[in-house]
Coordinates of C-alpha atoms in Angstrom, one line a residue:
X1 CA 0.0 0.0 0.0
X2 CA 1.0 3.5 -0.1
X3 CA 2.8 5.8 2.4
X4 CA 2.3 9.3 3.0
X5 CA 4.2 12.0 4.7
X6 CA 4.0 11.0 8.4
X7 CA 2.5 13.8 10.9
X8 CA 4.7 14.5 13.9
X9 CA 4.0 11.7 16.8
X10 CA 5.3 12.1 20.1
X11 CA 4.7 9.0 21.6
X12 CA 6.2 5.6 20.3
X13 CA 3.2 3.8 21.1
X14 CA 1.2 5.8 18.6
X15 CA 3.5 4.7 15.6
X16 CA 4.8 1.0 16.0
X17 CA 4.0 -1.3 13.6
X18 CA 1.1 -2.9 14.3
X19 CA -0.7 0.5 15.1
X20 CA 0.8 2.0 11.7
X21 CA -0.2 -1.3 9.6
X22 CA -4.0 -0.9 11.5
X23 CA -3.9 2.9 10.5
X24 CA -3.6 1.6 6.8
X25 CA -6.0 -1.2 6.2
X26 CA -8.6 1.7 8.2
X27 CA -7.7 4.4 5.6
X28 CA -7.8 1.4 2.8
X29 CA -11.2 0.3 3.6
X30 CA -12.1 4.4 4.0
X31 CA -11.3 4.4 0.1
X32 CA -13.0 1.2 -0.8
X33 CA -16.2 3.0 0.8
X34 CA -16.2 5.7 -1.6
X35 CA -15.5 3.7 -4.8
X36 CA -17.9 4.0 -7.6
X37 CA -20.6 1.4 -7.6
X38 CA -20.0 0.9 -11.8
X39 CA -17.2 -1.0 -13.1
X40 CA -15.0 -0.8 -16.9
X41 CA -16.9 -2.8 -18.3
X42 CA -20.8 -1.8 -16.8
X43 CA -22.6 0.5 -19.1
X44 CA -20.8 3.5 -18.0
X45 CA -20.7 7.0 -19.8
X46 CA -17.2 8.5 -21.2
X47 CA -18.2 10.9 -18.0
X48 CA -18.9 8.5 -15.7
X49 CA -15.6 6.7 -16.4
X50 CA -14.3 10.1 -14.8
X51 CA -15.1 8.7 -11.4
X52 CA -13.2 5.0 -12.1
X53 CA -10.4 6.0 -13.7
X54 CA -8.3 8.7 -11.9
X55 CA -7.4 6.0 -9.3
X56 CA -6.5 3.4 -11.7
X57 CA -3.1 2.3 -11.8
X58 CA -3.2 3.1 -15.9
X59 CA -4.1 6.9 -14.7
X60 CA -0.7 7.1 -12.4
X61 CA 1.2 5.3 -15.3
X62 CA 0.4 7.6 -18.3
X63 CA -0.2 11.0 -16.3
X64 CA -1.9 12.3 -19.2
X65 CA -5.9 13.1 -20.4
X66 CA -8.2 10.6 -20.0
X67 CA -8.3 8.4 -23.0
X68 CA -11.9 7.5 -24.5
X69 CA -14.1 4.7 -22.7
X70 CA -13.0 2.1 -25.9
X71 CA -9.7 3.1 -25.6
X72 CA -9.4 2.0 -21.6
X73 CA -11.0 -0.9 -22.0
X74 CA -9.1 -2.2 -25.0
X75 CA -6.1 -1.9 -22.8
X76 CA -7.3 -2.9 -19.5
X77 CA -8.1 -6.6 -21.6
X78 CA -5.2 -6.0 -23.9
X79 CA -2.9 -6.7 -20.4
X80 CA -4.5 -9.1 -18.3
X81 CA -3.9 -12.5 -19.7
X82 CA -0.1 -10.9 -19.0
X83 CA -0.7 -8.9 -16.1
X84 CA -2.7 -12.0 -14.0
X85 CA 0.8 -13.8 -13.7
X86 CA 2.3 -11.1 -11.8
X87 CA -0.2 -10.3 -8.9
X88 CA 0.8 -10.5 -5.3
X89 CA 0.5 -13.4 -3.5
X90 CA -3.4 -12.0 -1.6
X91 CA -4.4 -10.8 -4.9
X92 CA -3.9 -14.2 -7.0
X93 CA -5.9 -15.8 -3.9
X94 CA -8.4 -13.5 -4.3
X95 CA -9.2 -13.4 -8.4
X96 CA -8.9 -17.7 -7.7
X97 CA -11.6 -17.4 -5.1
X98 CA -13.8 -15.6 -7.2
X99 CA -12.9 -17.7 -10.7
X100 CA -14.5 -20.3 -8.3
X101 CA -17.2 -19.2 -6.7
X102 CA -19.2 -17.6 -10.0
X103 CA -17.0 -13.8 -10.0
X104 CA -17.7 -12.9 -6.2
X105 CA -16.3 -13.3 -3.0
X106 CA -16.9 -11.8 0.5
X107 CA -13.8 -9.5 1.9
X108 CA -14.0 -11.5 5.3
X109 CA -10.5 -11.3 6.4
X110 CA -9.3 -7.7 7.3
X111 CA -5.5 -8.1 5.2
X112 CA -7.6 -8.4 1.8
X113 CA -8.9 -5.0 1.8
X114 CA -5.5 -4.0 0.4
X115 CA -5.5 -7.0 -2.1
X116 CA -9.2 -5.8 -3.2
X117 CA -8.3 -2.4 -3.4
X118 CA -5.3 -3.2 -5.8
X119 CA -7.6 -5.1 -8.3
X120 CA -10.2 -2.4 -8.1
X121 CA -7.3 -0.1 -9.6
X122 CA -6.7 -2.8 -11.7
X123 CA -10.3 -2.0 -13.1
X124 CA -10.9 -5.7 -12.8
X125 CA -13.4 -5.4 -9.9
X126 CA -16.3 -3.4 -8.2
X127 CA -16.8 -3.6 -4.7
X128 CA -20.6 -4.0 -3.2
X129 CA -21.2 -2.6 0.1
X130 CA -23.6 -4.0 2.2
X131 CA -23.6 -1.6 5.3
X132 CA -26.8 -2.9 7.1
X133 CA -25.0 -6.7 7.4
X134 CA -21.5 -4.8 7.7
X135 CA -20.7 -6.9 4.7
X136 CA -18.4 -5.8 1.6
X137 CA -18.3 -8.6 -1.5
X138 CA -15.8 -8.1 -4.3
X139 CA -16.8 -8.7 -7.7
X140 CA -15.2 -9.6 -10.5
X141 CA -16.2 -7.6 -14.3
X142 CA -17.3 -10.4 -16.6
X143 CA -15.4 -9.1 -19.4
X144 CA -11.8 -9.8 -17.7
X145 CA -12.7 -13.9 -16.6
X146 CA -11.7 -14.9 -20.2
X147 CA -8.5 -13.4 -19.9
X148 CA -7.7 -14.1 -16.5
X149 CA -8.3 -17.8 -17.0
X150 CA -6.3 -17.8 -20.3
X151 CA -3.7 -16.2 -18.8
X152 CA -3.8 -18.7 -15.4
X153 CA -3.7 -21.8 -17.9
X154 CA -0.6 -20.6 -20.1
X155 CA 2.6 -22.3 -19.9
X156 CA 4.4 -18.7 -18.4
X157 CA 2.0 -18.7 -15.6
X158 CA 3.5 -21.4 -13.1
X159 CA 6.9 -20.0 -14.2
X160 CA 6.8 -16.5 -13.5
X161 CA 5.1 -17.2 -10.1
X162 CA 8.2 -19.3 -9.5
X163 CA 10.2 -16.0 -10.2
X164 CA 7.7 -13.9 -8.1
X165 CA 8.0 -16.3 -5.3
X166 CA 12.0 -16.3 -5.2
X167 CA 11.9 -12.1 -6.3
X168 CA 9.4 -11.3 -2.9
X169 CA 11.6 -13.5 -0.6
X170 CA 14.7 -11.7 -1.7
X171 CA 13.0 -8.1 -1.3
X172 CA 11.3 -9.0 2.1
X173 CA 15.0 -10.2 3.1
X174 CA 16.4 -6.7 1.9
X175 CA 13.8 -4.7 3.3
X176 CA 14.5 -6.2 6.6
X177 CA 17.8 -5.5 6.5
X178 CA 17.6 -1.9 5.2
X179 CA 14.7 -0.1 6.0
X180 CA 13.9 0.8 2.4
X181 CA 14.5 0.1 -1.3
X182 CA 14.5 2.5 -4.1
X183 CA 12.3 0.2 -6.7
X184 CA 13.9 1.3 -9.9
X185 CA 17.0 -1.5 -9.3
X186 CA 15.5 -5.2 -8.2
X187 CA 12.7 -4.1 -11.0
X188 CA 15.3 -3.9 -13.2
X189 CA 16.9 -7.0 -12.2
X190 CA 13.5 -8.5 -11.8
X191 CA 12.8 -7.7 -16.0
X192 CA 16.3 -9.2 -16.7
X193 CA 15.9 -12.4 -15.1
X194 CA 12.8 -12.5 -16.8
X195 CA 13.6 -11.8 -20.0
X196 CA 16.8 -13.8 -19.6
X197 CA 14.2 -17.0 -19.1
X198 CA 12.6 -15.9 -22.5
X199 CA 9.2 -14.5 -20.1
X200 CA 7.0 -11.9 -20.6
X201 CA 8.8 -8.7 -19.3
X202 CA 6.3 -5.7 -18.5
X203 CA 7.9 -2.6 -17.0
X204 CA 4.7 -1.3 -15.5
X205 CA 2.9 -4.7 -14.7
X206 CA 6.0 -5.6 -12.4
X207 CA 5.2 -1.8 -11.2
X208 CA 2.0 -2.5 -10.5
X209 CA 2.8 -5.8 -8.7
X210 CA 5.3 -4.1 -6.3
X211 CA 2.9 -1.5 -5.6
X212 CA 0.5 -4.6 -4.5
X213 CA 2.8 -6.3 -2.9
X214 CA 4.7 -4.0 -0.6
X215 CA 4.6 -0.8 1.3
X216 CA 5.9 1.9 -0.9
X217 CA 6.4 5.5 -0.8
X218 CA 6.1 7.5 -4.4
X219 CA 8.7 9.7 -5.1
X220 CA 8.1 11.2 -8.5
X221 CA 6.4 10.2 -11.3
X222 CA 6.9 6.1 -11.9
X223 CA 9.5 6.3 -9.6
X224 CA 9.2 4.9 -5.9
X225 CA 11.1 4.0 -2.8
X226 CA 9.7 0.1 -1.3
X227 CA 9.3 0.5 2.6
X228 CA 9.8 -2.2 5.1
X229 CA 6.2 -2.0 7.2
X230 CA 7.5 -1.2 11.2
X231 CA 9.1 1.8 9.6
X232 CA 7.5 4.5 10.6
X233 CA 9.2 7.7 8.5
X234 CA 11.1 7.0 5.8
X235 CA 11.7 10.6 5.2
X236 CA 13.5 10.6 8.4
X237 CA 15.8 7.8 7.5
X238 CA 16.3 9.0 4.1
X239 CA 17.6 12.7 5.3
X240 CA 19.7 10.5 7.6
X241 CA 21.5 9.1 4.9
X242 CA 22.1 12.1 2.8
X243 CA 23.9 13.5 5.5
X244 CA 25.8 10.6 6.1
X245 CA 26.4 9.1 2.5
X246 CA 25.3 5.2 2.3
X247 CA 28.1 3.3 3.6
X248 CA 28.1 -0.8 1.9
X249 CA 26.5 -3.5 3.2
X250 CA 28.2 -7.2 2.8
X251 CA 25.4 -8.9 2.3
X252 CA 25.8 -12.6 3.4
X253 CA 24.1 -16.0 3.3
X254 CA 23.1 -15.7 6.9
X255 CA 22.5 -11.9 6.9
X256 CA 19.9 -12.7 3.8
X257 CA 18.5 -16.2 5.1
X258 CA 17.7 -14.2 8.5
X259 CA 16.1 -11.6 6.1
X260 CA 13.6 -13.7 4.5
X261 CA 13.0 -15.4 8.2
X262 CA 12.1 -11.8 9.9
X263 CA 14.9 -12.3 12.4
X264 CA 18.7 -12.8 11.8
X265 CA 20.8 -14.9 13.8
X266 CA 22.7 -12.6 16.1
X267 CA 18.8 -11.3 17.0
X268 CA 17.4 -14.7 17.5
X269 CA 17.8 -15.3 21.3
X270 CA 16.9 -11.8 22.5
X271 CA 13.8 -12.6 20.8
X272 CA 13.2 -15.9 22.2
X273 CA 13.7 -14.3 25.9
X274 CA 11.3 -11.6 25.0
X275 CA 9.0 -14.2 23.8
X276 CA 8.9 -16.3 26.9
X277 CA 8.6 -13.1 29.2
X278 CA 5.7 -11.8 27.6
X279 CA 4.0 -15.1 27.2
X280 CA 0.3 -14.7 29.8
X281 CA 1.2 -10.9 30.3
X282 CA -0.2 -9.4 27.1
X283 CA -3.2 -7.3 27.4
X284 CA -5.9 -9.6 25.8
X285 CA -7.0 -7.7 23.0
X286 CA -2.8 -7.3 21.7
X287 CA -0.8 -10.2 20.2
X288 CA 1.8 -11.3 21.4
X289 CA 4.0 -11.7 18.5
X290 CA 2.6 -8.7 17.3
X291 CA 4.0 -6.8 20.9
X292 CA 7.0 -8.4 20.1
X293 CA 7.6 -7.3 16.5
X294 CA 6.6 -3.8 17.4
X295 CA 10.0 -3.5 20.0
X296 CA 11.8 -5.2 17.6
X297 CA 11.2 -2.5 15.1
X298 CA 11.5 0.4 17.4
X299 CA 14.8 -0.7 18.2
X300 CA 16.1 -1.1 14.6
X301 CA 15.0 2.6 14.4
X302 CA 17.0 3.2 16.8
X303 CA 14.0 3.7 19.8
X304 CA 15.9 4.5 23.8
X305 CA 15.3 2.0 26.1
X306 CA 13.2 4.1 28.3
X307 CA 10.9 4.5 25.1
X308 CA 10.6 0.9 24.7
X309 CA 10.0 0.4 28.2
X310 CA 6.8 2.9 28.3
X311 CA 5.6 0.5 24.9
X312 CA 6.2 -2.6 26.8
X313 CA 4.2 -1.4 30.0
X314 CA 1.2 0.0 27.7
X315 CA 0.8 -3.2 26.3
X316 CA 0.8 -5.5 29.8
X317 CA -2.0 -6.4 31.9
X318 CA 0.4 -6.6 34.5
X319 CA 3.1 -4.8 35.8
X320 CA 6.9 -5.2 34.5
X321 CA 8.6 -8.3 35.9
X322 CA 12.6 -7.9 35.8
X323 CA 12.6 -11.0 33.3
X324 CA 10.8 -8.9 30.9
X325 CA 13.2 -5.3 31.2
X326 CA 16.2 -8.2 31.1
X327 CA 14.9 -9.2 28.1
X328 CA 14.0 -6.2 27.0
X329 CA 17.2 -4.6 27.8
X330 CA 18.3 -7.5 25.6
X331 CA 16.2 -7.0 22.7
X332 CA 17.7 -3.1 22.6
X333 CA 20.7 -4.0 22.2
X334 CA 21.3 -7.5 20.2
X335 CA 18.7 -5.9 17.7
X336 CA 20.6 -4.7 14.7
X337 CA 19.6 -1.2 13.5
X338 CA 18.6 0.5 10.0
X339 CA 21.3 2.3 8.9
X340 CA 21.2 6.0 9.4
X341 CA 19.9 5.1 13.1
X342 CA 21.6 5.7 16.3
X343 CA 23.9 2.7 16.8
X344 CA 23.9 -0.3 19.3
X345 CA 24.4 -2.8 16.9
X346 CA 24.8 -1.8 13.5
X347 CA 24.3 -3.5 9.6

């Protein structure tokens, strides 16, 4: 999903992850209220498609007039038998889903409002809200099954979800370990392996998957920075950095196999300990992994440990037991920070 600028928050507890990730799927489903209730491919007017449009991936992509209805909907068919192959992983369960269940299927878990939202700027879907059975369904345009299921059903399809699957690992891992990733260079790696494998190379669908598939923050325009999702203002690490200059990063097997895991080794038993302390302490309406991930992430951007310690007592139901500011006097320090933050241990 996108990132905005971030508005000045005092407290930590107001921008850790799991807060900042609720904050998005709330202003996601905020959107998907106001979408039109007509589709592409409804009998729409040339002014009516005014109101589909503008927040159409195609619209961000050409940042130019509005072409005519034919025109839009030549090209929105024109790509999808391509563009199917390269959807994130939420979206591809989605447009399955509905292939199988005659074009609809209810938005019941909270994490598909971004997928739906995605393949409504796709102009592959409509959304019907049902607010009296606080109910939204996601429906798929008639028009777009043929191609979808023609493009599922090709030979490239299993083999470019082979790349996607190895590409998202190796950008999660990245992310992880950096904070953030200007998109323009494992896109362009991305489109050479492809190519290289003789597969359909898109510059804009792989834009468009990245923009489903991660955080991301736009820059200009069809230029974008991906963001790892605890990080709260990538405008603050990025000024960081200029001041500093980008020092290099040897990257090694266990540095990216910890990536991909979420947790790299050196991290590994200060989480554990955290684990175990918090385990039957949690308020009951918080996570505990979720409680866990969100010191974790303060720390890699570079949080004091008296910050993390007023996080860790807003989230217990009891108070503080020296076990847990042990371990979280652990988890400050063994966590490895972002670069650009203020050091205790540092990539």
């Amino acid at each position: 999903m996108q990132r905005f600028a971030a508005f000045p928050v005092e407290r930590w507890s107001d921008k850790v992850m799991s807060v900042l990730r609720e904050q998005q799927l709330e202003a996601c489903q905020e959107r998907l209220s106001r979408c039109p209730e007509k589709g592409l491919f409804d009998d729409i007017t040339q002014a009516e498609l005014g109101e589909i449009y503008p927040g159409s991936y195609l619209a961000w992509e050409k940042g130019a007039a509005q072409p005519a209805l034919r025109q839009v909907r030549e090209k929105v068919l024109g790509m999808a038998e391509e563009e199917v192959c390269f959807l994130s992983s939420r979206e591809d369960n989605l447009v399955k889903r509905m292939l199988m269940a005659g074009g609809v299927t209810v938005l019941d878990d909270w994490e598909d409002i971004s997928a739906a939202e995605s393949l409504i700027k796709r102009m592959w879907c409509v959304i019907r809200i049902d607010e009296e059975n606080d109910m939204a369904t996601l429906c798929l345009q008639g028009e777009v099954t043929g191609q979808l299921v023609k493009g599922m059903s090709s030979p490239a399809y299993s083999l470019i979800r082979q790349h996607i699957f190895r590409f998202d690992a190796t950008l999660n891992a990245l992310l992880y370990l950096s904070g953030f990733l200007h998109a323009a260079v494992p896109a362009r790696h991305f489109l050479e392996q492809l190519r290289a494998d003789k597969l359909p190379a898109d510059k804009r669908i792989v834009g468009r998957y990245l923009k489903s598939a991660f955080d991301y923050w736009e820059l200009e325009q069809e230029d974008m920075l991906l963001v790892h999702p605890g990080l709260y203002d990538p405008e603050n690490l990025i000024s960081r950095l200029k001041g500093m200059g980008v020092p290099e990063m040897q990257l090694t097997h266990a540095m990216m196999l910890g990536g991909m895991n979420g947790l790299l080794p050196e991290e590994a038993a200060s989480a554990d300990s955290m684990r175990f302390a918090l385990h039957g302490a949690v308020r009951p309406e918080l996570d505990e992994e979720d409680v866990l991930d969100d010191l974790r992430m303060m720390a890699k951007q570079g949080a004091s440990l008296e910050e993390m310690r007023e996080v860790l007592e807003n989230c217990l139901c009891v108070l503080p037991t020296p076990a847990m500011l042990g371990a979280l006097y652990q988890v400050h320090m063994q966590t490895v920070r972002w670069i650009g933050m203020a050091p205790a241990v540092l990539n």
